[in-house]
Short mmCIF file of C-alpha atoms and ligand atoms in Angstrom, two decimals:
data_model
loop_
_atom_site.label_atom_id
_atom_site.label_comp_id
_atom_site.label_asym_id
_atom_site.label_seq_id
_atom_site.Cartn_x
_atom_site.Cartn_y
_atom_site.Cartn_z
CA MET A 1 0.00 0.00 0.00
CA MET A 2 2.78 2.41 1.08
CA ALA A 3 4.92 1.36 -1.89
CA ALA A 4 2.01 2.07 -4.20
CA THR A 5 1.64 5.54 -2.70
CA ILE A 6 5.34 6.26 -3.17
CA VAL A 7 5.22 5.06 -6.77
CA ARG A 8 2.16 7.23 -7.37
CA LYS A 9 3.89 10.28 -5.83
CA CYS A 10 7.05 9.72 -7.88
CA SER A 11 5.15 9.28 -11.09
CA LEU A 12 3.22 12.44 -10.26
CA CYS A 13 6.51 14.28 -9.73
CA PHE A 14 7.81 13.02 -13.08
CA ALA A 15 4.54 13.90 -14.76
CA THR A 16 4.69 17.39 -13.26
CA ALA A 17 8.30 17.78 -14.29
CA ARG A 18 7.46 16.66 -17.83
CA GLN A 19 4.54 19.07 -18.00
CA LEU A 20 6.67 21.92 -16.70
CA LYS A 21 9.42 21.13 -19.14
CA SER A 22 7.01 21.29 -22.02
CA LEU A 23 5.56 24.46 -20.54
CA TYR A 24 8.93 26.08 -20.21
CA PRO A 25 11.50 23.82 -21.87
CA MET A 26 14.57 25.98 -21.33
CA SER A 27 13.97 26.44 -17.62
CA ARG A 28 17.06 24.84 -16.11
CA ARG A 29 19.31 26.13 -18.85
CA LEU A 30 18.11 29.65 -18.29
CA GLN A 31 18.49 29.36 -14.54
CA THR A 32 22.20 30.08 -14.57
CA SER A 33 22.33 32.03 -17.77
CA SER A 34 23.13 35.67 -17.24
CA SER A 35 24.07 36.55 -20.79
CA ASP A 36 20.49 36.98 -21.84
CA ASN A 37 19.44 38.20 -18.38
CA GLU A 38 16.72 35.56 -18.03
CA TYR A 39 16.34 33.54 -14.84
CA VAL A 40 14.00 30.88 -13.55
CA ALA A 41 12.81 30.29 -10.01
CA ASP A 42 10.13 28.12 -8.43
CA ILE A 43 8.99 30.97 -6.19
CA VAL A 44 9.61 34.73 -6.41
CA ILE A 45 8.73 36.94 -3.45
CA SER A 46 8.43 40.62 -4.32
CA GLY A 47 9.12 42.77 -1.24
CA GLY A 48 11.59 42.02 1.55
CA GLY A 49 10.01 43.91 4.47
CA MET A 50 9.38 42.03 7.71
CA VAL A 51 6.68 39.83 6.15
CA GLY A 52 8.36 39.07 2.79
CA ALA A 53 11.70 38.32 4.47
CA ALA A 54 9.95 36.00 6.96
CA MET A 55 8.24 34.22 4.04
CA ALA A 56 11.57 33.64 2.30
CA CYS A 57 13.13 32.44 5.55
CA ALA A 58 10.23 30.09 6.33
CA LEU A 59 10.43 28.52 2.84
CA GLY A 60 14.23 28.25 3.03
CA HIS A 61 14.11 26.39 6.33
CA GLU A 62 11.37 23.97 5.27
CA GLU A 63 12.90 20.56 4.61
CA LEU A 64 10.34 19.52 2.00
CA LEU A 65 10.99 22.66 -0.05
CA LYS A 66 14.76 22.34 -0.03
CA HIS A 67 14.99 21.67 -3.78
CA LYS A 68 12.92 24.73 -4.66
CA ARG A 69 14.67 27.81 -5.89
CA VAL A 70 13.35 30.91 -4.13
CA ILE A 71 14.28 34.49 -5.05
CA LEU A 72 13.43 37.42 -2.77
CA LEU A 73 13.37 40.86 -4.41
CA GLU A 74 13.87 43.92 -2.24
CA ALA A 75 13.93 47.46 -3.59
CA ALA A 76 16.11 48.80 -0.73
CA PRO A 77 19.86 48.10 -0.46
CA LYS A 78 21.20 45.54 2.03
CA ARG A 79 21.68 47.20 5.41
CA GLU A 80 24.83 46.77 7.46
CA PHE A 81 23.02 46.61 10.77
CA LYS A 82 24.68 47.41 14.06
CA LEU A 83 22.37 47.66 17.06
CA PRO A 84 22.27 51.37 17.94
CA GLU A 85 22.14 52.57 21.53
CA ALA A 86 19.10 54.73 20.79
CA PHE A 87 15.79 52.95 20.28
CA SER A 88 13.98 53.24 16.95
CA ASN A 89 10.56 54.93 16.87
CA ARG A 90 9.10 52.10 14.71
CA THR A 91 8.08 49.13 16.82
CA CYS A 92 5.62 46.25 16.78
CA THR A 93 3.88 44.26 19.48
CA LEU A 94 4.51 40.62 18.65
CA SER A 95 1.95 37.95 19.57
CA PRO A 96 2.86 34.43 20.83
CA ALA A 97 1.85 33.03 17.40
CA THR A 98 4.39 35.36 15.76
CA VAL A 99 7.06 34.32 18.25
CA LYS A 100 6.32 30.67 17.37
CA LEU A 101 6.84 31.36 13.65
CA LEU A 102 10.06 33.33 14.24
CA ASN A 103 11.25 30.52 16.51
CA SER A 104 10.65 27.93 13.80
CA PHE A 105 13.56 29.30 11.76
CA GLY A 106 15.73 30.64 14.58
CA ALA A 107 14.98 34.37 14.17
CA TRP A 108 13.45 34.74 17.62
CA GLU A 109 16.73 33.75 19.25
CA GLU A 110 18.53 36.38 17.16
CA ILE A 111 15.97 39.04 18.18
CA GLN A 112 16.36 38.16 21.85
CA LYS A 113 20.14 38.38 21.51
CA MET A 114 19.60 41.99 20.39
CA ARG A 115 16.66 43.39 22.39
CA CYS A 116 12.91 43.16 22.95
CA GLN A 117 10.68 43.77 25.96
CA PRO A 118 8.02 41.43 27.39
CA VAL A 119 4.49 42.72 28.05
CA HIS A 120 2.95 41.25 31.21
CA ARG A 121 -0.16 43.38 31.37
CA MET A 122 -2.28 45.57 29.10
CA GLN A 123 -4.55 48.33 30.34
CA VAL A 124 -7.04 49.98 28.00
CA TRP A 125 -9.30 52.76 29.25
CA ASP A 126 -11.71 55.43 28.11
CA SER A 127 -11.07 59.15 28.66
CA CYS A 128 -14.83 59.82 28.87
CA SER A 129 -15.58 57.46 31.78
CA ASN A 130 -13.86 55.36 34.43
CA SER A 131 -14.38 52.15 32.45
CA LEU A 132 -11.32 50.09 31.69
CA ILE A 133 -10.20 46.65 30.67
CA THR A 134 -7.04 44.90 31.74
CA PHE A 135 -5.38 41.78 30.42
CA ASN A 136 -2.73 39.83 32.23
CA GLN A 137 -1.77 36.24 32.79
CA GLU A 138 -1.82 34.95 36.36
CA GLU A 139 0.71 36.58 38.67
CA MET A 140 1.93 38.67 35.73
CA THR A 141 4.86 36.32 35.15
CA GLN A 142 3.87 35.04 31.71
CA GLU A 143 4.26 37.25 28.65
CA LEU A 144 1.13 38.34 26.81
CA ALA A 145 3.28 39.69 23.97
CA PHE A 146 6.66 41.27 23.23
CA VAL A 147 7.52 44.70 21.89
CA ALA A 148 10.43 44.88 19.44
CA GLU A 149 11.77 47.47 17.04
CA ASN A 150 10.99 46.79 13.36
CA ASP A 151 14.72 47.07 12.51
CA VAL A 152 15.57 44.44 15.10
CA ILE A 153 12.85 42.07 13.86
CA LEU A 154 14.06 42.44 10.26
CA GLU A 155 17.69 41.96 11.28
CA GLY A 156 16.81 38.77 13.21
CA ILE A 157 15.09 37.38 10.10
CA THR A 158 17.91 38.52 7.78
CA ARG A 159 20.52 36.66 9.84
CA ARG A 160 18.53 33.46 9.43
CA LEU A 161 18.13 34.15 5.70
CA ASP A 162 21.92 34.17 5.46
CA ALA A 163 21.88 30.62 6.87
CA VAL A 164 19.89 29.36 3.83
CA LYS A 165 21.51 31.43 1.09
CA ASP A 166 22.13 28.33 -1.04
CA LYS A 167 18.33 27.92 -1.36
CA VAL A 168 17.05 31.47 -1.06
CA GLU A 169 18.69 34.24 -3.04
CA VAL A 170 18.03 37.78 -1.88
CA TRP A 171 18.34 40.34 -4.64
CA TYR A 172 18.69 43.71 -2.91
CA LYS A 173 18.37 47.04 -4.74
CA THR A 174 16.11 45.22 -7.17
CA LYS A 175 12.59 46.27 -7.95
CA GLY A 176 9.88 44.30 -9.71
CA LYS A 177 8.96 46.67 -12.55
CA GLN A 178 6.37 44.72 -14.47
CA TYR A 179 4.58 41.45 -13.76
CA ILE A 180 3.09 39.48 -16.67
CA ILE A 181 0.35 37.36 -15.11
CA PRO A 182 -1.31 34.52 -17.03
CA GLY A 183 -5.06 34.95 -17.17
CA VAL A 184 -4.60 38.74 -16.88
CA ASP A 185 -2.04 39.57 -19.56
CA SER A 186 -2.59 36.44 -21.65
CA SER A 187 -5.51 34.12 -22.18
CA GLU A 188 -3.44 31.08 -21.17
CA ASP A 189 -4.20 30.53 -17.51
CA ASN A 190 -1.50 28.08 -16.53
CA SER A 191 1.73 29.38 -18.05
CA TRP A 192 4.42 30.80 -15.78
CA ILE A 193 4.62 34.38 -14.56
CA THR A 194 7.25 36.71 -15.98
CA VAL A 195 8.75 39.34 -13.69
CA HIS A 196 10.60 42.20 -15.37
CA LEU A 197 13.07 43.89 -13.04
CA ASP A 198 14.32 47.47 -13.05
CA SER A 199 17.82 46.07 -13.60
CA GLY A 200 16.75 44.77 -17.01
CA LYS A 201 16.70 41.12 -15.86
CA THR A 202 13.68 38.83 -16.22
CA ILE A 203 12.56 35.96 -13.99
CA LYS A 204 10.09 33.24 -14.96
CA THR A 205 8.36 31.68 -11.98
CA LYS A 206 5.64 29.23 -11.03
CA LEU A 207 4.51 31.33 -8.07
CA LEU A 208 4.76 35.04 -7.37
CA ILE A 209 4.22 36.12 -3.76
CA GLY A 210 3.33 39.80 -3.34
CA ALA A 211 4.81 41.11 -0.07
CA ASP A 212 5.34 44.60 -1.42
CA GLY A 213 3.32 46.58 1.13
CA PHE A 214 -0.03 48.34 1.00
CA LYS A 215 0.63 49.97 -2.38
CA SER A 216 1.33 46.51 -3.80
CA ALA A 217 2.24 46.52 -7.50
CA VAL A 218 1.78 42.71 -7.57
CA ARG A 219 -1.84 43.18 -6.42
CA ASP A 220 -2.43 45.86 -9.07
CA ALA A 221 -0.89 43.72 -11.84
CA SER A 222 -3.08 40.77 -10.74
CA LYS A 223 -6.17 42.96 -11.12
CA LEU A 224 -7.43 41.99 -7.68
CA HIS A 225 -10.26 44.18 -6.39
CA VAL A 226 -9.38 46.42 -3.45
CA VAL A 227 -11.49 48.11 -0.79
CA SER A 228 -9.75 51.13 0.71
CA TRP A 229 -10.33 54.29 2.68
CA ASP A 230 -8.43 56.96 4.51
CA TYR A 231 -9.09 57.30 8.27
CA LYS A 232 -8.30 61.02 8.00
CA GLN A 233 -6.09 60.49 11.04
CA ALA A 234 -2.33 60.40 11.52
CA ALA A 235 -0.24 58.31 13.89
CA ILE A 236 2.49 60.19 15.74
CA VAL A 237 5.29 57.91 16.90
CA ALA A 238 8.15 58.82 19.25
CA THR A 239 10.60 57.24 21.67
CA LEU A 240 9.77 58.27 25.23
CA CYS A 241 11.79 58.30 28.45
CA VAL A 242 9.53 57.18 31.30
CA SER A 243 9.74 57.11 35.08
CA GLU A 244 9.54 53.33 35.44
CA THR A 245 11.52 50.63 37.11
CA GLU A 246 9.86 47.52 35.65
CA ASN A 247 8.02 48.80 32.55
CA THR A 248 6.24 45.69 31.29
CA VAL A 249 2.75 47.19 30.88
CA ALA A 250 1.26 48.31 27.55
CA TRP A 251 -1.05 51.31 28.01
CA GLN A 252 -3.79 52.54 25.69
CA ARG A 253 -6.26 55.34 26.35
CA PHE A 254 -9.13 56.10 23.98
CA LEU A 255 -9.52 59.84 23.44
CA PRO A 256 -12.34 61.26 21.26
CA THR A 257 -9.68 62.17 18.67
CA GLY A 258 -8.18 58.64 18.61
CA PRO A 259 -6.26 56.22 20.85
CA ILE A 260 -2.89 56.99 22.45
CA ALA A 261 -0.66 54.04 23.32
CA MET A 262 2.61 53.62 25.19
CA LEU A 263 4.50 50.35 24.66
CA PRO A 264 7.43 49.27 26.84
CA LEU A 265 10.85 48.94 25.18
CA SER A 266 13.15 48.77 28.20
CA ARG A 267 13.01 49.63 31.90
CA SER A 268 12.93 53.35 31.17
CA ILE A 269 12.09 53.67 27.47
CA SER A 270 8.69 53.32 25.81
CA ASN A 271 7.32 53.78 22.32
CA LEU A 272 4.46 56.20 21.65
CA ILE A 273 1.77 55.62 19.03
CA TRP A 274 -0.69 58.49 19.17
CA THR A 275 -3.54 58.52 16.68
CA THR A 276 -4.94 61.98 16.26
CA THR A 277 -6.32 64.53 13.80
CA PRO A 278 -3.98 65.63 10.98
CA GLU A 279 -4.03 69.19 12.41
CA ASN A 280 -3.00 68.07 15.89
CA ALA A 281 -0.37 65.77 14.37
CA LYS A 282 1.14 68.72 12.52
CA TYR A 283 1.26 70.71 15.76
CA LEU A 284 2.77 67.80 17.75
CA LEU A 285 5.51 67.30 15.18
CA GLN A 286 6.77 70.87 15.28
CA VAL A 287 6.18 71.94 18.90
CA GLU A 288 9.31 72.07 21.11
CA GLU A 289 10.14 68.85 22.94
CA GLU A 290 9.19 70.05 26.42
CA ARG A 291 5.70 70.98 25.25
CA PHE A 292 5.39 67.69 23.39
CA VAL A 293 6.15 65.81 26.63
CA ASP A 294 3.52 67.88 28.46
CA ALA A 295 0.98 67.09 25.72
CA VAL A 296 1.66 63.33 26.01
CA ASN A 297 1.32 63.36 29.82
CA ASP A 298 -1.85 65.42 29.52
CA ALA A 299 -3.34 63.00 26.99
CA PHE A 300 -2.83 60.07 29.41
CA TRP A 301 -3.98 61.90 32.54
CA HIS A 302 -6.51 64.68 31.84
CA GLU A 303 -10.15 64.39 32.90
CA ARG A 304 -11.63 67.01 30.56
CA ASP A 305 -13.61 64.48 28.51
CA MET A 306 -15.32 62.82 31.51
CA ASN A 307 -19.05 62.31 30.98
CA SER A 308 -20.86 62.42 34.35
CA VAL A 309 -23.63 59.97 33.32
CA ALA A 310 -21.14 57.38 32.07
CA VAL A 311 -18.99 57.81 35.20
CA SER A 312 -21.98 57.20 37.56
CA VAL A 313 -23.21 54.17 35.62
CA GLY A 314 -19.66 52.78 35.47
CA ASN A 315 -19.18 53.16 39.23
CA PHE A 316 -22.53 51.49 39.87
CA LEU A 317 -21.58 48.54 37.65
CA THR A 318 -18.21 48.16 39.35
CA ASP A 319 -19.93 47.99 42.75
CA ILE A 320 -22.42 45.37 41.57
CA SER A 321 -19.66 43.33 40.05
CA LYS A 322 -17.53 43.51 43.20
CA ASN A 323 -20.29 42.80 45.70
CA LEU A 324 -22.70 40.50 43.91
CA LEU A 325 -20.90 38.76 41.08
CA GLN A 326 -17.43 38.74 42.62
CA GLY A 327 -16.12 39.29 39.10
CA ASP A 328 -12.72 40.50 38.04
CA THR A 329 -12.54 44.22 38.71
CA SER A 330 -8.77 44.46 38.31
CA SER A 331 -7.80 47.76 39.73
CA ARG A 332 -6.73 50.69 37.62
CA GLN A 333 -2.99 51.29 37.50
CA LEU A 334 -1.54 54.66 36.72
CA PRO A 335 0.61 54.98 33.61
CA PRO A 336 4.22 56.12 34.09
CA THR A 337 5.03 59.79 33.76
CA VAL A 338 6.85 60.73 30.58
CA THR A 339 10.00 62.62 31.50
CA GLY A 340 11.45 63.32 28.05
CA ILE A 341 11.73 62.14 24.46
CA GLN A 342 14.64 60.82 22.47
CA ALA A 343 15.80 63.74 20.31
CA GLY A 344 14.58 63.59 16.70
CA SER A 345 12.39 60.53 17.31
CA ARG A 346 9.06 62.11 16.36
CA ALA A 347 7.45 61.04 13.08
CA SER A 348 3.98 60.95 11.56
CA PHE A 349 2.24 58.27 9.46
CA PRO A 350 -1.03 58.62 7.54
CA LEU A 351 -3.52 55.87 8.43
CA GLY A 352 -5.81 54.01 6.08
CA LEU A 353 -7.47 50.71 5.35
CA THR A 354 -6.66 48.67 2.25
CA HIS A 355 -8.11 45.20 1.84
CA SER A 356 -7.80 43.00 -1.21
CA SER A 357 -11.06 41.13 -1.81
CA ASN A 358 -9.00 38.13 -2.93
CA TYR A 359 -5.56 37.16 -1.68
CA VAL A 360 -4.82 34.77 -4.56
CA ARG A 361 -5.25 34.05 -8.22
CA SER A 362 -3.59 31.37 -10.30
CA ARG A 363 0.19 31.59 -9.59
CA VAL A 364 -0.15 34.65 -7.31
CA ALA A 365 -0.54 35.01 -3.53
CA LEU A 366 -0.57 38.21 -1.46
CA ILE A 367 0.74 38.40 2.09
CA GLY A 368 1.09 41.09 4.77
CA ASP A 369 0.07 44.67 4.04
CA ALA A 370 -0.20 43.84 0.33
CA ALA A 371 -3.31 41.82 1.27
CA HIS A 372 -4.58 43.75 4.32
CA ARG A 373 -3.65 46.99 6.03
CA PHE A 374 -5.76 48.61 8.72
CA HIS A 375 -5.72 50.80 11.86
CA PRO A 376 -2.81 50.08 14.22
CA LEU A 377 -4.98 50.46 17.35
CA ALA A 378 -4.90 46.74 18.15
CA GLY A 379 -1.26 46.21 17.10
CA GLN A 380 -2.25 43.36 14.79
CA GLY A 381 -0.94 44.40 11.34
CA VAL A 382 2.35 42.58 11.14
CA ASN A 383 1.07 39.74 13.34
CA LEU A 384 -1.57 38.95 10.74
CA GLY A 385 1.13 39.24 8.07
CA PHE A 386 3.24 36.67 9.92
CA GLY A 387 0.09 34.52 10.22
CA ASP A 388 -0.13 34.64 6.39
CA VAL A 389 3.47 33.39 6.24
CA THR A 390 2.76 30.42 8.51
CA CYS A 391 -0.35 29.47 6.57
CA LEU A 392 1.16 29.89 3.08
CA ARG A 393 4.29 27.92 4.04
CA ASP A 394 2.08 25.04 5.21
CA VAL A 395 -0.12 25.14 2.11
CA LEU A 396 2.90 25.19 -0.25
CA THR A 397 4.58 22.37 1.66
CA LYS A 398 1.45 20.30 1.24
CA ALA A 399 1.31 21.08 -2.48
CA VAL A 400 4.91 19.92 -2.91
CA TYR A 401 4.33 16.84 -0.74
CA ASP A 402 1.37 15.97 -2.98
CA GLY A 403 3.63 16.30 -6.03
CA SER A 404 1.69 19.34 -7.24
CA ASP A 405 2.62 22.69 -8.67
CA PRO A 406 3.05 25.30 -5.85
CA GLY A 407 1.32 27.89 -8.05
CA SER A 408 -1.78 25.76 -8.40
CA LEU A 409 -4.94 27.69 -7.60
CA SER A 410 -6.54 24.69 -5.90
CA TYR A 411 -3.93 24.96 -3.10
CA LEU A 412 -3.72 28.74 -3.04
CA VAL A 413 -7.48 28.98 -2.51
CA ASP A 414 -7.04 27.00 0.68
CA TYR A 415 -4.58 29.67 1.89
CA GLU A 416 -7.05 32.44 1.05
CA THR A 417 -9.95 30.74 2.84
CA GLN A 418 -7.96 30.10 6.01
CA ARG A 419 -6.57 33.60 6.16
CA GLN A 420 -9.78 35.48 5.38
CA ARG A 421 -11.50 33.54 8.17
CA LYS A 422 -8.92 34.99 10.54
CA VAL A 423 -8.34 38.46 9.08
CA LEU A 424 -11.90 39.64 8.32
CA PRO A 425 -13.25 39.36 11.91
CA VAL A 426 -10.15 41.24 13.17
CA ILE A 427 -10.69 44.06 10.66
CA ALA A 428 -14.42 44.21 11.49
CA THR A 429 -13.70 44.46 15.24
CA ILE A 430 -11.07 47.14 14.76
CA GLU A 431 -13.39 49.18 12.51
CA PHE A 432 -16.17 48.85 15.10
CA LEU A 433 -13.88 50.02 17.94
CA GLN A 434 -12.48 52.83 15.83
CA ARG A 435 -15.98 54.21 15.20
CA LEU A 436 -17.28 53.48 18.70
CA TYR A 437 -14.55 55.56 20.34
CA ASN A 438 -14.55 58.34 17.80
CA THR A 439 -17.51 60.19 19.31
CA ASN A 440 -18.60 62.37 22.22
CA LEU A 441 -22.30 61.37 22.15
CA THR A 442 -23.56 60.43 25.64
CA PRO A 443 -25.60 57.32 24.61
CA ILE A 444 -22.61 55.90 22.73
CA ILE A 445 -20.22 56.71 25.59
CA LEU A 446 -22.64 54.99 27.96
CA LEU A 447 -22.94 51.95 25.72
CA ARG A 448 -19.20 51.49 25.30
CA SER A 449 -18.50 52.12 29.01
CA VAL A 450 -20.98 49.43 30.03
CA GLY A 451 -19.57 47.10 27.37
CA LEU A 452 -15.97 47.63 28.43
CA GLN A 453 -16.76 47.30 32.13
CA ALA A 454 -18.84 44.15 31.58
CA THR A 455 -16.09 42.57 29.45
CA ASN A 456 -13.55 43.39 32.13
CA THR A 457 -15.71 41.63 34.72
CA LEU A 458 -16.29 38.44 32.75
CA THR A 459 -13.07 36.46 32.99
CA PHE A 460 -14.11 33.87 30.40
CA VAL A 461 -14.78 36.60 27.81
CA LYS A 462 -11.36 38.12 28.47
CA ASP A 463 -9.69 34.71 28.21
CA ARG A 464 -11.37 34.26 24.84
CA ILE A 465 -10.18 37.68 23.66
CA ILE A 466 -6.61 36.88 24.71
CA LYS A 467 -6.80 33.52 22.94
CA GLU A 468 -8.06 35.08 19.71
CA ALA A 469 -5.53 37.93 19.79
CA THR A 470 -2.54 35.71 20.48
CA SER A 471 -3.22 32.76 18.16
C1 FAD B 501 2.32 53.68 13.43
C2 FAD B 501 2.18 52.21 13.17
C3 FAD B 501 2.30 51.31 14.22
C4 FAD B 501 2.16 49.94 14.02
N1 FAD B 501 2.25 49.08 15.08
C5 FAD B 501 2.06 47.75 14.89
C6 FAD B 501 2.11 46.82 15.99
O1 FAD B 501 2.31 47.18 17.15
N2 FAD B 501 1.91 45.50 15.72
C7 FAD B 501 1.67 45.05 14.45
O2 FAD B 501 1.46 43.83 14.28
N3 FAD B 501 1.63 45.89 13.40
C8 FAD B 501 1.82 47.23 13.58
N4 FAD B 501 1.78 48.08 12.51
C9 FAD B 501 1.61 47.54 11.16
C10 FAD B 501 2.93 47.02 10.59
O3 FAD B 501 3.92 48.03 10.68
C11 FAD B 501 2.74 46.60 9.13
O4 FAD B 501 1.67 45.68 9.08
C12 FAD B 501 4.00 45.94 8.58
O5 FAD B 501 5.09 46.82 8.60
C13 FAD B 501 3.78 45.45 7.15
O6 FAD B 501 4.91 44.75 6.72
P1 FAD B 501 5.04 44.23 5.20
O7 FAD B 501 6.34 43.51 5.14
O8 FAD B 501 3.79 43.53 4.80
O9 FAD B 501 5.06 45.55 4.32
P2 FAD B 501 6.16 46.72 4.24
O10 FAD B 501 6.79 46.95 5.56
O11 FAD B 501 5.48 47.86 3.58
O12 FAD B 501 7.29 46.13 3.29
C14 FAD B 501 7.16 46.11 1.89
C15 FAD B 501 8.56 45.93 1.30
O13 FAD B 501 8.45 45.75 -0.11
C16 FAD B 501 9.47 46.49 -0.76
N5 FAD B 501 8.95 46.77 -2.11
C17 FAD B 501 7.90 47.55 -2.46
N6 FAD B 501 7.70 47.51 -3.78
C18 FAD B 501 8.64 46.68 -4.29
C19 FAD B 501 8.96 46.22 -5.61
N7 FAD B 501 8.24 46.62 -6.67
N8 FAD B 501 10.00 45.38 -5.77
C20 FAD B 501 10.75 44.97 -4.71
N9 FAD B 501 10.50 45.38 -3.44
C21 FAD B 501 9.45 46.21 -3.23
C22 FAD B 501 9.68 47.72 0.10
O14 FAD B 501 10.98 48.27 -0.09
C23 FAD B 501 9.49 47.14 1.50
O15 FAD B 501 10.70 46.69 2.06
C24 FAD B 501 1.91 49.46 12.70
C25 FAD B 501 1.82 50.35 11.62
C26 FAD B 501 1.94 51.72 11.86
C27 FAD B 501 1.81 52.68 10.70
#
């Protein structure tokens, strides 16, 4: 029985190889040819940001894919990275599922050798009422997440890419200029994709993975429908000095103009992500540093937005919960005082949503921001991108194990289904929260205060939220 299966798999492999040869007969010959500038690869990944680099690394470290030639294209030059003393203002909160992926190819160890900070507790509260929600594992000893600088994450992945350079080639300073997609640019649906590079070279590939960010040219060339809008908000980021000794709590306060968050980076350094109006963002970017620090402290501490009705109802609910239900009413902690900012660390980013209605078509798959980009208020963007990497690696491994073509739509559709089941509810929840907190109307403030307070009281609901956010 087993022998028959092996024979069937081998014959399938030979059949596939024969088909591919007839499809593209000069493939192997062209692979090493540079005279005519034409190359061949099983998989091309366009975009070597955190998500694209992780994809290349995951494929390179997968035993079953070891005979596949993978090329990663990155428009930027290769960086000579040396960990600076000053912290970068671009950071991400990494979920346990992300840590698991990074661990699977050794990048997590590299990141830890550099630096990252555990998060033991999260506190989210409303500036219009006393309602709050806290998340922490028992005794606050287990990490809910980690905060790491984007540069450090990318460097950790790059070091592990170097370990598989015989299987994965990284072409830096190389931009995909034009993508010829079968079914879009030709009527033949199953022929290979041609990637024209800005260097004048051409690559033929069975599968093109678009990891080229939210303005994805791969997505545009694939004619995939996109839903997008501008939040008409900007995110101000900065590196803050804080009066802390432990600093393992992530803080987020919802203001009517948008959420302000402070994420721990070390015992005395935190990262600021402040979503606000474009006008306020402009002011915050140019005001002198002392005033900026005052504005940040004020945003975390002021009581100007308090709504008396919501405060009374919230207090009443807390009492009921404490006395009758004996629920979790984890006490409010006070955020650390900001004492200064790292010079020159302020920057502003426009915020928007871009979602591709499909993540795949024949021979194309989108991952990371190329497929989905949304509000950073839940710190989920790159985590969902890394989730795409895990899922696509598994789907492609299965395709190869089955002796199939990795660009086959029947496998890629499986990737799309699994990921949209995960991504769409996250986007819907974030959009709901974003609108819910973007108002001063008393009935809405009341509704969200009761909701937040009730969720904080019900331990099983919180456990479910943690499970969903970290898986
Ligand atoms: C203020 C802010 C805070 C955030 N905080 C968090 C957080 O806490 N947690 C979280 O999970 N997410 C967070 N995010 C989201 C996160 O930063 C993004 O989801 C993530 O950076 C997307 O990574 P990516 O690799 O998909 O895309 P990108 O980082 O955009 O990378 C795309 C890469 O493709 C390359 N490229 C583009 N075009 C081409 C081409 N034609 N050829 C070759 N290369 C090309 C680019 O040079 C780039 O390197 C935040 C976002 C913002 C704005």
